[in-house]
mmCIF file with all atom_site columns, C-alpha atoms in Angstrom:
data_model
loop_
_atom_site.group_PDB
_atom_site.id
_atom_site.type_symbol
_atom_site.label_atom_id
_atom_site.label_alt_id
_atom_site.label_comp_id
_atom_site.label_asym_id
_atom_site.label_entity_id
_atom_site.label_seq_id
_atom_site.pdbx_PDB_ins_code
_atom_site.Cartn_x
_atom_site.Cartn_y
_atom_site.Cartn_z
_atom_site.occupancy
_atom_site.B_iso_or_equiv
_atom_site.pdbx_formal_charge
_atom_site.auth_seq_id
_atom_site.auth_comp_id
_atom_site.auth_asym_id
_atom_site.auth_atom_id
_atom_site.pdbx_PDB_model_num
ATOM 1   C CA . LEU A 1 1   ? 0.000   0.000   0.000   1.00 47.00 ? 1   LEU A CA 1
ATOM 2   C CA . GLY A 1 2   ? 2.381   2.744   1.198   1.00 47.00 ? 2   GLY A CA 1
ATOM 3   C CA . ALA A 1 3   ? 2.684   6.250   -0.181  1.00 49.00 ? 3   ALA A CA 1
ATOM 4   C CA . ALA A 1 4   ? 3.584   5.318   -3.763  1.00 51.00 ? 4   ALA A CA 1
ATOM 5   C CA . PRO A 1 5   ? -0.023  5.321   -5.084  1.00 49.00 ? 5   PRO A CA 1
ATOM 6   C CA . ASP A 1 6   ? -0.727  8.693   -3.450  1.00 52.00 ? 6   ASP A CA 1
ATOM 7   C CA . ALA A 1 7   ? 2.445   10.156  -4.913  1.00 54.00 ? 7   ALA A CA 1
ATOM 8   C CA . ALA A 1 8   ? 1.510   8.846   -8.349  1.00 48.00 ? 8   ALA A CA 1
ATOM 9   C CA . ARG A 1 9   ? -1.951  10.405  -8.081  1.00 49.00 ? 9   ARG A CA 1
ATOM 10  C CA . GLU A 1 10  ? -0.494  13.795  -7.076  1.00 52.00 ? 10  GLU A CA 1
ATOM 11  C CA . GLU A 1 11  ? 2.003   13.633  -9.932  1.00 53.00 ? 11  GLU A CA 1
ATOM 12  C CA . ALA A 1 12  ? -0.725  12.771  -12.420 1.00 46.00 ? 12  ALA A CA 1
ATOM 13  C CA . ALA A 1 13  ? -2.963  15.550  -11.142 1.00 48.00 ? 13  ALA A CA 1
ATOM 14  C CA . ALA A 1 14  ? -0.153  18.079  -11.445 1.00 49.00 ? 14  ALA A CA 1
ATOM 15  C CA . ALA A 1 15  ? 0.731   16.911  -14.958 1.00 46.00 ? 15  ALA A CA 1
ATOM 16  C CA . GLU A 1 16  ? -2.825  16.936  -16.266 1.00 45.00 ? 16  GLU A CA 1
ATOM 17  C CA . PRO A 1 17  ? -3.123  19.767  -18.794 1.00 42.00 ? 17  PRO A CA 1
ATOM 18  C CA . ALA A 1 18  ? -5.562  22.586  -18.237 1.00 40.00 ? 18  ALA A CA 1
ATOM 19  C CA . GLY A 1 19  ? -8.977  21.801  -19.611 1.00 37.00 ? 19  GLY A CA 1
ATOM 20  C CA . TRP A 1 20  ? -8.660  18.064  -19.034 1.00 40.00 ? 20  TRP A CA 1
ATOM 21  C CA . THR A 1 21  ? -10.051 18.165  -15.529 1.00 41.00 ? 21  THR A CA 1
ATOM 22  C CA . THR A 1 22  ? -13.731 17.280  -15.373 1.00 44.00 ? 22  THR A CA 1
ATOM 23  C CA . SER A 1 23  ? -15.944 17.938  -12.369 1.00 46.00 ? 23  SER A CA 1
ATOM 24  C CA . ASP A 1 24  ? -18.485 15.396  -11.148 1.00 47.00 ? 24  ASP A CA 1
ATOM 25  C CA . ASP A 1 25  ? -21.306 17.456  -12.665 1.00 48.00 ? 25  ASP A CA 1
ATOM 26  C CA . GLU A 1 26  ? -19.563 17.708  -16.022 1.00 48.00 ? 26  GLU A CA 1
ATOM 27  C CA . GLY A 1 27  ? -18.771 14.006  -16.039 1.00 51.00 ? 27  GLY A CA 1
ATOM 28  C CA . GLU A 1 28  ? -22.364 13.072  -15.312 1.00 53.00 ? 28  GLU A CA 1
ATOM 29  C CA . THR A 1 29  ? -23.571 15.477  -18.006 1.00 51.00 ? 29  THR A CA 1
ATOM 30  C CA . CYS A 1 30  ? -21.249 13.840  -20.547 1.00 50.00 ? 30  CYS A CA 1
ATOM 31  C CA . LEU A 1 31  ? -22.523 10.409  -19.566 1.00 52.00 ? 31  LEU A CA 1
ATOM 32  C CA . ALA A 1 32  ? -26.132 11.538  -19.811 1.00 51.00 ? 32  ALA A CA 1
ATOM 33  C CA . ALA A 1 33  ? -25.427 13.121  -23.192 1.00 47.00 ? 33  ALA A CA 1
ATOM 34  C CA . ALA A 1 34  ? -24.008 9.842   -24.455 1.00 45.00 ? 34  ALA A CA 1
ATOM 35  C CA . ILE A 1 35  ? -27.078 7.974   -23.227 1.00 46.00 ? 35  ILE A CA 1
ATOM 36  C CA . LEU A 1 36  ? -29.537 10.443  -24.689 1.00 47.00 ? 36  LEU A CA 1
ATOM 37  C CA . GLY A 1 37  ? -27.633 10.823  -27.928 1.00 44.00 ? 37  GLY A CA 1
ATOM 38  C CA . GLY A 1 38  ? -27.844 7.141   -28.795 1.00 45.00 ? 38  GLY A CA 1
ATOM 39  C CA . GLY A 1 39  ? -25.757 7.697   -31.906 1.00 45.00 ? 39  GLY A CA 1
ATOM 40  C CA . GLY A 1 40  ? -28.240 10.165  -33.357 1.00 45.00 ? 40  GLY A CA 1
ATOM 41  C CA . GLY A 1 41  ? -26.461 13.371  -32.471 1.00 49.00 ? 41  GLY A CA 1
ATOM 42  C CA . ALA A 1 42  ? -25.869 15.192  -29.212 1.00 51.00 ? 42  ALA A CA 1
ATOM 43  C CA . PRO A 1 43  ? -28.941 16.157  -27.168 1.00 54.00 ? 43  PRO A CA 1
ATOM 44  C CA . PRO A 1 44  ? -29.518 19.752  -26.051 1.00 62.00 ? 44  PRO A CA 1
ATOM 45  C CA . PRO A 1 45  ? -27.353 20.770  -23.067 1.00 70.00 ? 45  PRO A CA 1
ATOM 46  C CA . ALA A 1 46  ? -30.421 21.376  -20.919 1.00 77.00 ? 46  ALA A CA 1
ATOM 47  C CA . ALA A 1 47  ? -31.691 17.843  -21.547 1.00 76.00 ? 47  ALA A CA 1
ATOM 48  C CA . ALA A 1 48  ? -28.280 16.359  -20.760 1.00 71.00 ? 48  ALA A CA 1
ATOM 49  C CA . ALA A 1 49  ? -28.032 18.367  -17.530 1.00 77.00 ? 49  ALA A CA 1
ATOM 50  C CA . ALA A 1 50  ? -31.519 17.287  -16.466 1.00 79.00 ? 50  ALA A CA 1
ATOM 51  C CA . ALA A 1 51  ? -30.678 13.659  -17.185 1.00 77.00 ? 51  ALA A CA 1
ATOM 52  C CA . ALA A 1 52  ? -27.467 14.009  -15.163 1.00 75.00 ? 52  ALA A CA 1
ATOM 53  C CA . ARG A 1 53  ? -29.402 15.330  -12.182 1.00 81.00 ? 53  ARG A CA 1
ATOM 54  C CA . ALA A 1 54  ? -31.854 12.446  -12.472 1.00 83.00 ? 54  ALA A CA 1
ATOM 55  C CA . LEU A 1 55  ? -28.983 9.963   -12.561 1.00 78.00 ? 55  LEU A CA 1
ATOM 56  C CA . ARG A 1 56  ? -27.436 11.506  -9.460  1.00 80.00 ? 56  ARG A CA 1
ATOM 57  C CA . GLN A 1 57  ? -30.740 11.388  -7.593  1.00 84.00 ? 57  GLN A CA 1
ATOM 58  C CA . GLN A 1 58  ? -31.220 7.741   -8.521  1.00 85.00 ? 58  GLN A CA 1
ATOM 59  C CA . ALA A 1 59  ? -27.690 6.927   -7.359  1.00 80.00 ? 59  ALA A CA 1
ATOM 60  C CA . GLU A 1 60  ? -28.282 8.685   -4.040  1.00 84.00 ? 60  GLU A CA 1
ATOM 61  C CA . GLN A 1 61  ? -31.524 6.774   -3.539  1.00 86.00 ? 61  GLN A CA 1
ATOM 62  C CA . VAL A 1 62  ? -29.735 3.481   -4.181  1.00 84.00 ? 62  VAL A CA 1
ATOM 63  C CA . LEU A 1 63  ? -27.017 4.327   -1.643  1.00 83.00 ? 63  LEU A CA 1
ATOM 64  C CA . VAL A 1 64  ? -29.578 5.315   0.984   1.00 86.00 ? 64  VAL A CA 1
ATOM 65  C CA . ALA A 1 65  ? -31.460 2.065   0.429   1.00 86.00 ? 65  ALA A CA 1
ATOM 66  C CA . ALA A 1 66  ? -28.190 0.111   0.632   1.00 83.00 ? 66  ALA A CA 1
ATOM 67  C CA . ASP A 1 67  ? -27.476 1.543   4.074   1.00 84.00 ? 67  ASP A CA 1
ATOM 68  C CA . ASP A 1 68  ? -30.724 0.002   5.337   1.00 84.00 ? 68  ASP A CA 1
ATOM 69  C CA . VAL A 1 69  ? -30.240 -3.503  3.925   1.00 85.00 ? 69  VAL A CA 1
ATOM 70  C CA . PHE A 1 70  ? -28.641 -4.857  7.110   1.00 86.00 ? 70  PHE A CA 1
ATOM 71  C CA . ALA A 1 71  ? -29.961 -2.207  9.488   1.00 84.00 ? 71  ALA A CA 1
ATOM 72  C CA . ASP A 1 72  ? -31.748 -4.779  11.689  1.00 85.00 ? 72  ASP A CA 1
ATOM 73  C CA . THR A 1 73  ? -28.989 -7.421  11.497  1.00 84.00 ? 73  THR A CA 1
ATOM 74  C CA . ALA A 1 74  ? -26.522 -8.103  14.287  1.00 86.00 ? 74  ALA A CA 1
ATOM 75  C CA . ALA A 1 75  ? -22.940 -7.173  13.446  1.00 81.00 ? 75  ALA A CA 1
ATOM 76  C CA . GLU A 1 76  ? -21.943 -10.793 13.988  1.00 83.00 ? 76  GLU A CA 1
ATOM 77  C CA . PHE A 1 77  ? -23.775 -11.679 10.780  1.00 87.00 ? 77  PHE A CA 1
ATOM 78  C CA . CYS A 1 78  ? -23.177 -8.615  8.586   1.00 88.00 ? 78  CYS A CA 1
ATOM 79  C CA . ALA A 1 79  ? -19.692 -7.344  9.486   1.00 91.00 ? 79  ALA A CA 1
ATOM 80  C CA . VAL A 1 80  ? -16.976 -8.645  7.186   1.00 93.00 ? 80  VAL A CA 1
ATOM 81  C CA . LYS A 1 81  ? -14.266 -8.595  9.855   1.00 93.00 ? 81  LYS A CA 1
ATOM 82  C CA . GLN A 1 82  ? -16.344 -10.536 12.373  1.00 92.00 ? 82  GLN A CA 1
ATOM 83  C CA . LEU A 1 83  ? -17.478 -13.109 9.835   1.00 93.00 ? 83  LEU A CA 1
ATOM 84  C CA . VAL A 1 84  ? -13.968 -13.732 8.537   1.00 94.00 ? 84  VAL A CA 1
ATOM 85  C CA . GLY A 1 85  ? -12.649 -13.831 12.100  1.00 93.00 ? 85  GLY A CA 1
ATOM 86  C CA . ARG A 1 86  ? -15.241 -16.411 13.115  1.00 92.00 ? 86  ARG A CA 1
ATOM 87  C CA . PHE A 1 87  ? -14.370 -18.650 10.163  1.00 93.00 ? 87  PHE A CA 1
ATOM 88  C CA . SER A 1 88  ? -10.674 -18.152 10.839  1.00 91.00 ? 88  SER A CA 1
ATOM 89  C CA . GLU A 1 89  ? -11.212 -19.362 14.389  1.00 91.00 ? 89  GLU A CA 1
ATOM 90  C CA . TRP A 1 90  ? -13.085 -22.397 13.052  1.00 92.00 ? 90  TRP A CA 1
ATOM 91  C CA . ARG A 1 91  ? -10.231 -23.103 10.650  1.00 90.00 ? 91  ARG A CA 1
ATOM 92  C CA . ALA A 1 92  ? -7.717  -22.953 13.531  1.00 89.00 ? 92  ALA A CA 1
ATOM 93  C CA . THR A 1 93  ? -9.624  -25.081 16.040  1.00 90.00 ? 93  THR A CA 1
ATOM 94  C CA . HIS A 1 94  ? -11.319 -27.660 13.807  1.00 90.00 ? 94  HIS A CA 1
ATOM 95  C CA . PRO A 1 95  ? -9.448  -27.931 10.488  1.00 90.00 ? 95  PRO A CA 1
ATOM 96  C CA . PRO A 1 96  ? -11.036 -31.242 9.384   1.00 92.00 ? 96  PRO A CA 1
ATOM 97  C CA . SER A 1 97  ? -14.629 -30.028 9.760   1.00 93.00 ? 97  SER A CA 1
ATOM 98  C CA . TYR A 1 98  ? -13.657 -26.705 8.142   1.00 91.00 ? 98  TYR A CA 1
ATOM 99  C CA . ARG A 1 99  ? -12.445 -28.546 5.066   1.00 89.00 ? 99  ARG A CA 1
ATOM 100 C CA . ASP A 1 100 ? -15.337 -31.012 5.070   1.00 92.00 ? 100 ASP A CA 1
ATOM 101 C CA . ALA A 1 101 ? -17.809 -28.109 5.026   1.00 91.00 ? 101 ALA A CA 1
ATOM 102 C CA . PHE A 1 102 ? -16.106 -26.747 1.872   1.00 91.00 ? 102 PHE A CA 1
ATOM 103 C CA . LEU A 1 103 ? -15.641 -23.384 3.580   1.00 89.00 ? 103 LEU A CA 1
ATOM 104 C CA . PRO A 1 104 ? -12.707 -22.338 1.367   1.00 88.00 ? 104 PRO A CA 1
ATOM 105 C CA . SER A 1 105 ? -15.095 -22.541 -1.614  1.00 91.00 ? 105 SER A CA 1
ATOM 106 C CA . CYS A 1 106 ? -18.135 -21.095 0.163   1.00 92.00 ? 106 CYS A CA 1
ATOM 107 C CA . LEU A 1 107 ? -16.524 -18.120 1.900   1.00 94.00 ? 107 LEU A CA 1
ATOM 108 C CA . PRO A 1 108 ? -16.459 -15.848 -1.184  1.00 94.00 ? 108 PRO A CA 1
ATOM 109 C CA . THR A 1 109 ? -20.187 -16.499 -1.715  1.00 94.00 ? 109 THR A CA 1
ATOM 110 C CA . ILE A 1 110 ? -20.940 -15.783 1.957   1.00 94.00 ? 110 ILE A CA 1
ATOM 111 C CA . LEU A 1 111 ? -19.068 -12.475 1.870   1.00 95.00 ? 111 LEU A CA 1
ATOM 112 C CA . ALA A 1 112 ? -20.224 -11.393 -1.595  1.00 95.00 ? 112 ALA A CA 1
ATOM 113 C CA . PRO A 1 113 ? -23.429 -9.527  -0.529  1.00 92.00 ? 113 PRO A CA 1
ATOM 114 C CA . LEU A 1 114 ? -21.502 -7.492  2.050   1.00 93.00 ? 114 LEU A CA 1
ATOM 115 C CA . VAL A 1 115 ? -18.706 -6.630  -0.363  1.00 94.00 ? 115 VAL A CA 1
ATOM 116 C CA . ARG A 1 116 ? -21.182 -5.691  -3.118  1.00 92.00 ? 116 ARG A CA 1
ATOM 117 C CA . LEU A 1 117 ? -22.822 -3.149  -0.816  1.00 91.00 ? 117 LEU A CA 1
ATOM 118 C CA . GLN A 1 118 ? -19.494 -1.439  -0.227  1.00 91.00 ? 118 GLN A CA 1
ATOM 119 C CA . LEU A 1 119 ? -18.580 -1.542  -3.922  1.00 92.00 ? 119 LEU A CA 1
ATOM 120 C CA . LEU A 1 120 ? -21.677 0.549   -4.657  1.00 89.00 ? 120 LEU A CA 1
ATOM 121 C CA . ARG A 1 121 ? -19.628 3.499   -3.391  1.00 88.00 ? 121 ARG A CA 1
ATOM 122 C CA . TRP A 1 122 ? -16.502 2.560   -5.338  1.00 90.00 ? 122 TRP A CA 1
ATOM 123 C CA . TRP A 1 123 ? -15.767 4.867   -8.259  1.00 88.00 ? 123 TRP A CA 1
ATOM 124 C CA . PRO A 1 124 ? -12.593 3.514   -9.902  1.00 90.00 ? 124 PRO A CA 1
ATOM 125 C CA . LEU A 1 125 ? -11.851 6.723   -11.821 1.00 89.00 ? 125 LEU A CA 1
ATOM 126 C CA . GLU A 1 126 ? -11.393 8.600   -8.536  1.00 88.00 ? 126 GLU A CA 1
ATOM 127 C CA . GLN A 1 127 ? -10.055 5.811   -6.319  1.00 87.00 ? 127 GLN A CA 1
ATOM 128 C CA . GLY A 1 128 ? -8.874  2.877   -8.360  1.00 86.00 ? 128 GLY A CA 1
ATOM 129 C CA . SER A 1 129 ? -7.430  0.907   -5.470  1.00 89.00 ? 129 SER A CA 1
ATOM 130 C CA . MET A 1 130 ? -9.701  -1.631  -3.798  1.00 89.00 ? 130 MET A CA 1
ATOM 131 C CA . GLN A 1 131 ? -7.063  -2.318  -1.153  1.00 89.00 ? 131 GLN A CA 1
ATOM 132 C CA . SER A 1 132 ? -7.930  0.997   0.495   1.00 89.00 ? 132 SER A CA 1
ATOM 133 C CA . MET A 1 133 ? -11.571 -0.008  0.940   1.00 92.00 ? 133 MET A CA 1
ATOM 134 C CA . GLU A 1 134 ? -12.975 -1.125  4.282   1.00 93.00 ? 134 GLU A CA 1
ATOM 135 C CA . TRP A 1 135 ? -13.987 -4.613  3.171   1.00 94.00 ? 135 TRP A CA 1
ATOM 136 C CA . TYR A 1 136 ? -10.465 -5.371  1.962   1.00 93.00 ? 136 TYR A CA 1
ATOM 137 C CA . SER A 1 137 ? -8.796  -4.429  5.245   1.00 93.00 ? 137 SER A CA 1
ATOM 138 C CA . ASP A 1 138 ? -11.562 -6.215  7.165   1.00 94.00 ? 138 ASP A CA 1
ATOM 139 C CA . VAL A 1 139 ? -10.773 -9.476  5.354   1.00 94.00 ? 139 VAL A CA 1
ATOM 140 C CA . VAL A 1 140 ? -7.067  -9.104  6.152   1.00 92.00 ? 140 VAL A CA 1
ATOM 141 C CA . GLN A 1 141 ? -7.660  -8.229  9.813   1.00 92.00 ? 141 GLN A CA 1
ATOM 142 C CA . GLY A 1 142 ? -10.336 -10.875 10.290  1.00 91.00 ? 142 GLY A CA 1
ATOM 143 C CA . TRP A 1 143 ? -8.110  -13.539 8.770   1.00 91.00 ? 143 TRP A CA 1
ATOM 144 C CA . ASP A 1 144 ? -5.317  -12.597 11.214  1.00 85.00 ? 144 ASP A CA 1
ATOM 145 C CA . ALA A 1 145 ? -7.646  -12.084 14.203  1.00 74.00 ? 145 ALA A CA 1
ATOM 146 C CA . PRO A 1 146 ? -6.474  -13.377 17.621  1.00 66.00 ? 146 PRO A CA 1
ATOM 147 C CA . GLY A 1 147 ? -7.604  -16.950 18.099  1.00 60.00 ? 147 GLY A CA 1
ATOM 148 C CA . GLY A 1 148 ? -7.748  -17.549 14.375  1.00 56.00 ? 148 GLY A CA 1
ATOM 149 C CA . ALA A 1 149 ? -5.409  -19.390 12.067  1.00 55.00 ? 149 ALA A CA 1
ATOM 150 C CA . GLY A 1 150 ? -4.004  -16.329 10.303  1.00 54.00 ? 150 GLY A CA 1
ATOM 151 C CA . GLY A 1 151 ? -0.330  -15.499 10.331  1.00 54.00 ? 151 GLY A CA 1
ATOM 152 C CA . GLY A 1 152 ? 0.645   -19.157 10.093  1.00 59.00 ? 152 GLY A CA 1
ATOM 153 C CA . ASP A 1 153 ? 2.244   -21.133 7.316   1.00 72.00 ? 153 ASP A CA 1
ATOM 154 C CA . ALA A 1 154 ? 2.518   -20.312 3.629   1.00 78.00 ? 154 ALA A CA 1
ATOM 155 C CA . ALA A 1 155 ? -0.606  -22.329 2.795   1.00 77.00 ? 155 ALA A CA 1
ATOM 156 C CA . ASP A 1 156 ? -2.713  -20.242 5.164   1.00 80.00 ? 156 ASP A CA 1
ATOM 157 C CA . ASP A 1 157 ? -1.318  -17.026 3.731   1.00 84.00 ? 157 ASP A CA 1
ATOM 158 C CA . LEU A 1 158 ? -2.112  -18.312 0.254   1.00 87.00 ? 158 LEU A CA 1
ATOM 159 C CA . GLY A 1 159 ? -5.699  -18.960 1.353   1.00 88.00 ? 159 GLY A CA 1
ATOM 160 C CA . ARG A 1 160 ? -6.096  -15.331 2.330   1.00 90.00 ? 160 ARG A CA 1
ATOM 161 C CA . ARG A 1 161 ? -4.658  -14.119 -0.957  1.00 90.00 ? 161 ARG A CA 1
ATOM 162 C CA . VAL A 1 162 ? -6.931  -16.439 -2.912  1.00 91.00 ? 162 VAL A CA 1
ATOM 163 C CA . LEU A 1 163 ? -9.985  -15.179 -1.022  1.00 93.00 ? 163 LEU A CA 1
ATOM 164 C CA . LEU A 1 164 ? -9.075  -11.541 -1.714  1.00 92.00 ? 164 LEU A CA 1
ATOM 165 C CA . ALA A 1 165 ? -8.399  -12.312 -5.366  1.00 91.00 ? 165 ALA A CA 1
ATOM 166 C CA . GLN A 1 166 ? -11.728 -14.132 -5.736  1.00 92.00 ? 166 GLN A CA 1
ATOM 167 C CA . LEU A 1 167 ? -13.699 -11.266 -4.217  1.00 93.00 ? 167 LEU A CA 1
ATOM 168 C CA . SER A 1 168 ? -11.823 -8.629  -6.194  1.00 92.00 ? 168 SER A CA 1
ATOM 169 C CA . CYS A 1 169 ? -12.110 -10.384 -9.559  1.00 91.00 ? 169 CYS A CA 1
ATOM 170 C CA . LYS A 1 170 ? -15.669 -11.647 -9.199  1.00 92.00 ? 170 LYS A CA 1
ATOM 171 C CA . LEU A 1 171 ? -17.158 -8.452  -7.750  1.00 93.00 ? 171 LEU A CA 1
ATOM 172 C CA . GLY A 1 172 ? -14.777 -5.608  -8.551  1.00 92.00 ? 172 GLY A CA 1
ATOM 173 C CA . LEU A 1 173 ? -13.713 -6.506  -12.080 1.00 91.00 ? 173 LEU A CA 1
ATOM 174 C CA . PRO A 1 174 ? -17.202 -6.191  -13.666 1.00 92.00 ? 174 PRO A CA 1
ATOM 175 C CA . ARG A 1 175 ? -17.618 -2.721  -12.177 1.00 90.00 ? 175 ARG A CA 1
ATOM 176 C CA . LEU A 1 176 ? -14.164 -1.659  -13.311 1.00 91.00 ? 176 LEU A CA 1
ATOM 177 C CA . LYS A 1 177 ? -14.857 -2.946  -16.844 1.00 91.00 ? 177 LYS A CA 1
ATOM 178 C CA . HIS A 1 178 ? -18.160 -1.065  -16.995 1.00 90.00 ? 178 HIS A CA 1
ATOM 179 C CA . VAL A 1 179 ? -16.595 2.202   -15.837 1.00 89.00 ? 179 VAL A CA 1
ATOM 180 C CA . VAL A 1 180 ? -13.718 1.881   -18.316 1.00 90.00 ? 180 VAL A CA 1
ATOM 181 C CA . ALA A 1 181 ? -16.116 1.114   -21.166 1.00 90.00 ? 181 ALA A CA 1
ATOM 182 C CA . HIS A 1 182 ? -18.634 3.874   -20.461 1.00 86.00 ? 182 HIS A CA 1
ATOM 183 C CA . SER A 1 183 ? -17.044 6.632   -18.345 1.00 86.00 ? 183 SER A CA 1
ATOM 184 C CA . TRP A 1 184 ? -13.257 6.580   -18.708 1.00 89.00 ? 184 TRP A CA 1
ATOM 185 C CA . ARG A 1 185 ? -11.848 9.636   -20.464 1.00 88.00 ? 185 ARG A CA 1
ATOM 186 C CA . VAL A 1 186 ? -8.806  8.166   -22.195 1.00 87.00 ? 186 VAL A CA 1
ATOM 187 C CA . HIS A 1 187 ? -7.038  11.536  -22.379 1.00 90.00 ? 187 HIS A CA 1
ATOM 188 C CA . SER A 1 188 ? -7.210  12.022  -18.599 1.00 90.00 ? 188 SER A CA 1
ATOM 189 C CA . ARG A 1 189 ? -3.911  11.092  -16.993 1.00 91.00 ? 189 ARG A CA 1
ATOM 190 C CA . ARG A 1 190 ? -5.447  11.223  -13.525 1.00 91.00 ? 190 ARG A CA 1
ATOM 191 C CA . GLN A 1 191 ? -8.142  8.713   -14.431 1.00 91.00 ? 191 GLN A CA 1
ATOM 192 C CA . GLY A 1 192 ? -5.551  6.596   -16.223 1.00 92.00 ? 192 GLY A CA 1
ATOM 193 C CA . VAL A 1 193 ? -3.479  6.364   -13.038 1.00 92.00 ? 193 VAL A CA 1
ATOM 194 C CA . GLU A 1 194 ? -6.499  5.191   -11.032 1.00 92.00 ? 194 GLU A CA 1
ATOM 195 C CA . VAL A 1 195 ? -7.527  2.642   -13.658 1.00 91.00 ? 195 VAL A CA 1
ATOM 196 C CA . ARG A 1 196 ? -3.961  1.319   -13.691 1.00 90.00 ? 196 ARG A CA 1
ATOM 197 C CA . HIS A 1 197 ? -4.030  0.900   -9.902  1.00 88.00 ? 197 HIS A CA 1
ATOM 198 C CA . GLY A 1 198 ? -7.249  -1.077  -10.118 1.00 89.00 ? 198 GLY A CA 1
ATOM 199 C CA . VAL A 1 199 ? -6.025  -3.336  -12.919 1.00 89.00 ? 199 VAL A CA 1
ATOM 200 C CA . ARG A 1 200 ? -2.662  -3.926  -11.213 1.00 88.00 ? 200 ARG A CA 1
ATOM 201 C CA . GLU A 1 201 ? -4.346  -5.060  -7.998  1.00 86.00 ? 201 GLU A CA 1
ATOM 202 C CA . LEU A 1 202 ? -6.591  -7.439  -9.900  1.00 83.00 ? 202 LEU A CA 1
ATOM 203 C CA . VAL A 1 203 ? -3.677  -8.964  -11.785 1.00 78.00 ? 203 VAL A CA 1
ATOM 204 C CA . CYS A 1 204 ? -1.143  -9.015  -8.923  1.00 68.00 ? 204 CYS A CA 1
ATOM 205 C CA . PRO A 1 205 ? -2.709  -8.974  -5.427  1.00 57.00 ? 205 PRO A CA 1
ATOM 206 C CA . LEU A 1 206 ? -0.257  -7.328  -3.030  1.00 46.00 ? 206 LEU A CA 1
ATOM 207 C CA . VAL A 1 207 ? -1.430  -8.928  0.220   1.00 46.00 ? 207 VAL A CA 1
#
């Protein structure tokens, strides 16, 4: 993790030529214009701006609804760190039953709904790294929780890396591909740096 990604972002921001920087409003307006245009010419600016506002309102409504999905659920069943820590403890105390229950294969599916909720707020063009997100650090800390099996041999460390890679590729990669296909401004060095961070983490997990 370190300071290298932050330094790269600052360097890219400083090197980005004037006129290449796009605000959130302008970016949403461009996206709305592309949707409304549909290949038949650009829509009027007023229509694109109205569509951008509607998109933002819909996104805000989705995020508000997402915050309430597990509102009445105990943290023991909806917190990534606690879930991973509980399974790590199981793996340490009863390895045979852990393997017999196919937990290594099931754990990504168990955690997927919780990770998806957090990825709703992930915008790769502004923060390409998934390793800085809460769910990522929660998996690492839960895996190495006291009483668990983390921090052991190479096989156990490999299990953690495989779990992170499975979650990142299965859940993060589709979102990254969609953003690159529909929203990435290829002439923006800043966005290019963030996209590169995201792709690098997917190809070569650092943890």
